[in-house]
Coordinates of C-alpha atoms in Angstrom, one line a residue:
X824 CA 24.9 102.1 -11.8
X825 CA 23.7 100.7 -8.3
X826 CA 20.8 99.1 -8.4
X827 CA 18.9 99.2 -4.7
X828 CA 15.3 98.3 -5.9
X829 CA 14.3 94.9 -5.0
X830 CA 12.6 93.4 -8.4
X831 CA 9.6 91.0 -7.1
X832 CA 8.3 88.4 -9.0
X833 CA 5.0 86.9 -9.6
X834 CA 4.5 83.7 -9.9
X835 CA 1.8 81.5 -8.3
X836 CA 0.7 78.2 -8.5
X837 CA -2.4 78.3 -10.6
X838 CA -3.7 79.1 -14.7
X839 CA -6.5 78.0 -15.7
X840 CA -5.1 77.5 -19.1
X841 CA -1.2 76.1 -18.3
X842 CA -0.6 74.1 -15.6
X843 CA 2.0 74.9 -13.6
X844 CA 2.4 77.7 -15.8
X845 CA 5.3 79.4 -14.2
X846 CA 7.5 76.0 -13.8
X847 CA 7.2 75.5 -18.1
X848 CA 10.3 75.1 -19.7
X849 CA 12.8 77.0 -22.5
X850 CA 15.3 75.3 -22.5
X851 CA 16.1 72.9 -19.2
X852 CA 14.7 76.1 -17.6
X853 CA 11.7 77.2 -16.1
X854 CA 10.0 80.6 -17.1
X855 CA 10.1 81.8 -13.2
X856 CA 13.7 80.4 -12.6
X857 CA 15.4 82.2 -15.5
X858 CA 13.2 85.2 -14.5
X859 CA 15.1 85.3 -11.1
X860 CA 18.4 84.1 -12.8
X861 CA 18.1 87.8 -14.5
X862 CA 17.4 89.4 -11.6
X863 CA 20.2 88.3 -9.6
X864 CA 22.2 90.1 -12.7
X865 CA 20.7 93.2 -11.9
X866 CA 21.0 92.4 -7.6
X867 CA 20.7 90.5 -4.9
X868 CA 17.4 92.0 -3.3
X869 CA 15.3 89.7 -5.7
X870 CA 11.7 88.5 -4.9
X871 CA 9.5 85.9 -5.7
X872 CA 6.1 85.6 -4.1
X873 CA 3.6 82.5 -4.9
X874 CA 1.2 80.3 -3.3
X875 CA 3.4 77.2 -4.0
X876 CA 5.8 75.7 -2.1
X877 CA 7.7 74.2 -5.0
X878 CA 8.1 77.8 -7.3
X879 CA 9.4 78.7 -3.5
X880 CA 11.8 76.0 -3.2
X881 CA 13.2 76.1 -6.7
X882 CA 14.0 80.0 -6.3
X883 CA 15.4 80.0 -2.9
X884 CA 18.1 77.3 -3.8
X885 CA 18.8 80.3 -7.0
X886 CA 19.5 82.9 -4.3
X887 CA 15.5 84.7 -4.3
X888 CA 14.5 85.6 -1.2
X889 CA 10.5 84.2 -1.0
X890 CA 7.6 85.6 -0.1
X891 CA 4.3 83.1 0.7
X892 CA 1.3 84.4 -1.0
X893 CA -1.8 84.0 0.7
X894 CA -5.1 82.1 -1.1
X895 CA -7.0 85.0 -0.7
X896 CA -4.6 86.9 -3.1
X897 CA -3.1 83.7 -5.4
X898 CA -6.9 82.7 -7.1
X899 CA -7.7 83.4 -10.9
X900 CA -9.2 86.4 -10.3
X901 CA -6.1 87.9 -8.2
X902 CA -4.5 90.8 -9.4
X903 CA -0.9 91.5 -9.6
X904 CA -1.5 94.8 -7.5
X905 CA -2.4 92.6 -5.0
X906 CA 0.6 91.2 -5.1
X907 CA 2.1 94.0 -5.1
X908 CA 0.5 95.3 -1.5
X909 CA 1.2 92.5 -0.1
X910 CA 4.6 92.3 -0.9
X911 CA 5.4 96.0 0.1
X912 CA 3.6 95.0 3.7
X913 CA 5.7 91.7 4.1
X914 CA 9.4 92.9 3.5
X915 CA 9.0 97.2 4.4
X916 CA 9.9 98.5 0.9
X917 CA 7.7 100.8 -1.3
X918 CA 9.5 100.6 -4.2
X919 CA 9.8 97.7 -6.5
X920 CA 10.8 96.5 -10.0
X921 CA 7.8 94.3 -10.7
X922 CA 8.8 91.2 -13.6
X923 CA 6.9 89.4 -14.9
X924 CA 7.7 85.3 -15.0
X925 CA 5.9 84.9 -18.4
X926 CA 7.7 87.8 -20.4
X927 CA 10.9 85.0 -20.6
X928 CA 12.7 86.8 -23.9
X929 CA 13.2 90.3 -21.6
X930 CA 16.5 90.8 -21.0
X931 CA 18.8 91.9 -18.4
X932 CA 19.3 95.2 -20.7
X933 CA 15.9 96.2 -20.7
X934 CA 15.4 95.5 -17.1
X935 CA 18.5 97.8 -16.1
X936 CA 17.2 100.1 -18.8
X937 CA 13.7 100.9 -17.0
X938 CA 15.2 100.8 -13.6
X939 CA 17.4 103.5 -14.6
X940 CA 14.6 105.4 -16.6
X941 CA 13.0 105.0 -12.8
X942 CA 16.1 106.9 -11.0
X943 CA 17.3 109.3 -12.9
X944 CA 14.2 110.4 -14.6
X945 CA 11.1 112.7 -12.7
X946 CA 9.3 109.5 -12.7
X947 CA 6.8 107.6 -10.3
X948 CA 6.1 104.4 -12.5
X949 CA 7.9 103.1 -15.9
X950 CA 6.4 100.3 -17.3
X951 CA 8.4 98.8 -20.5
X952 CA 6.0 97.3 -24.0
X953 CA 6.7 96.6 -27.6
X954 CA 5.6 96.9 -31.0
X955 CA 3.7 94.0 -32.2
X956 CA 2.5 93.4 -35.7
X957 CA -0.3 90.4 -35.2
X958 CA -1.3 89.1 -37.8
X959 CA -4.7 87.1 -37.3
X960 CA -6.5 84.4 -39.4
X961 CA -9.6 83.2 -39.6
X962 CA -11.8 80.7 -41.0
X963 CA -14.6 83.9 -41.5
X964 CA -12.4 86.9 -41.8
X965 CA -9.3 87.2 -44.3

């Protein structure tokens, strides 16, 4: 199947909890680079939106198209939807696959499956998720 739907990766510079989170490395590659590489296996229509020149330059070298995100939609309280709306305004596209760089374990097959379900089904959106059994230990709750 030919995937013409663009893939968008939002990767802002700031993070309150993990400094330069999107440039954090797993097996020697930043998580944003892993997302770009997986996306490029599906389509050449891969975009990275960021307020960081370092992230944009790194992703451009890999073959992604880049969109400079303005500061007003790049802060701690910026929503993903504001990044998607900005992408639509800048790119002229009206459909997108939003891929979170902060999910580095996602497989290319999963991304393809989600796009296929969207294309073949009568859906206005498709969201992926996973069942997780969380174990929490707390010194006050056993």
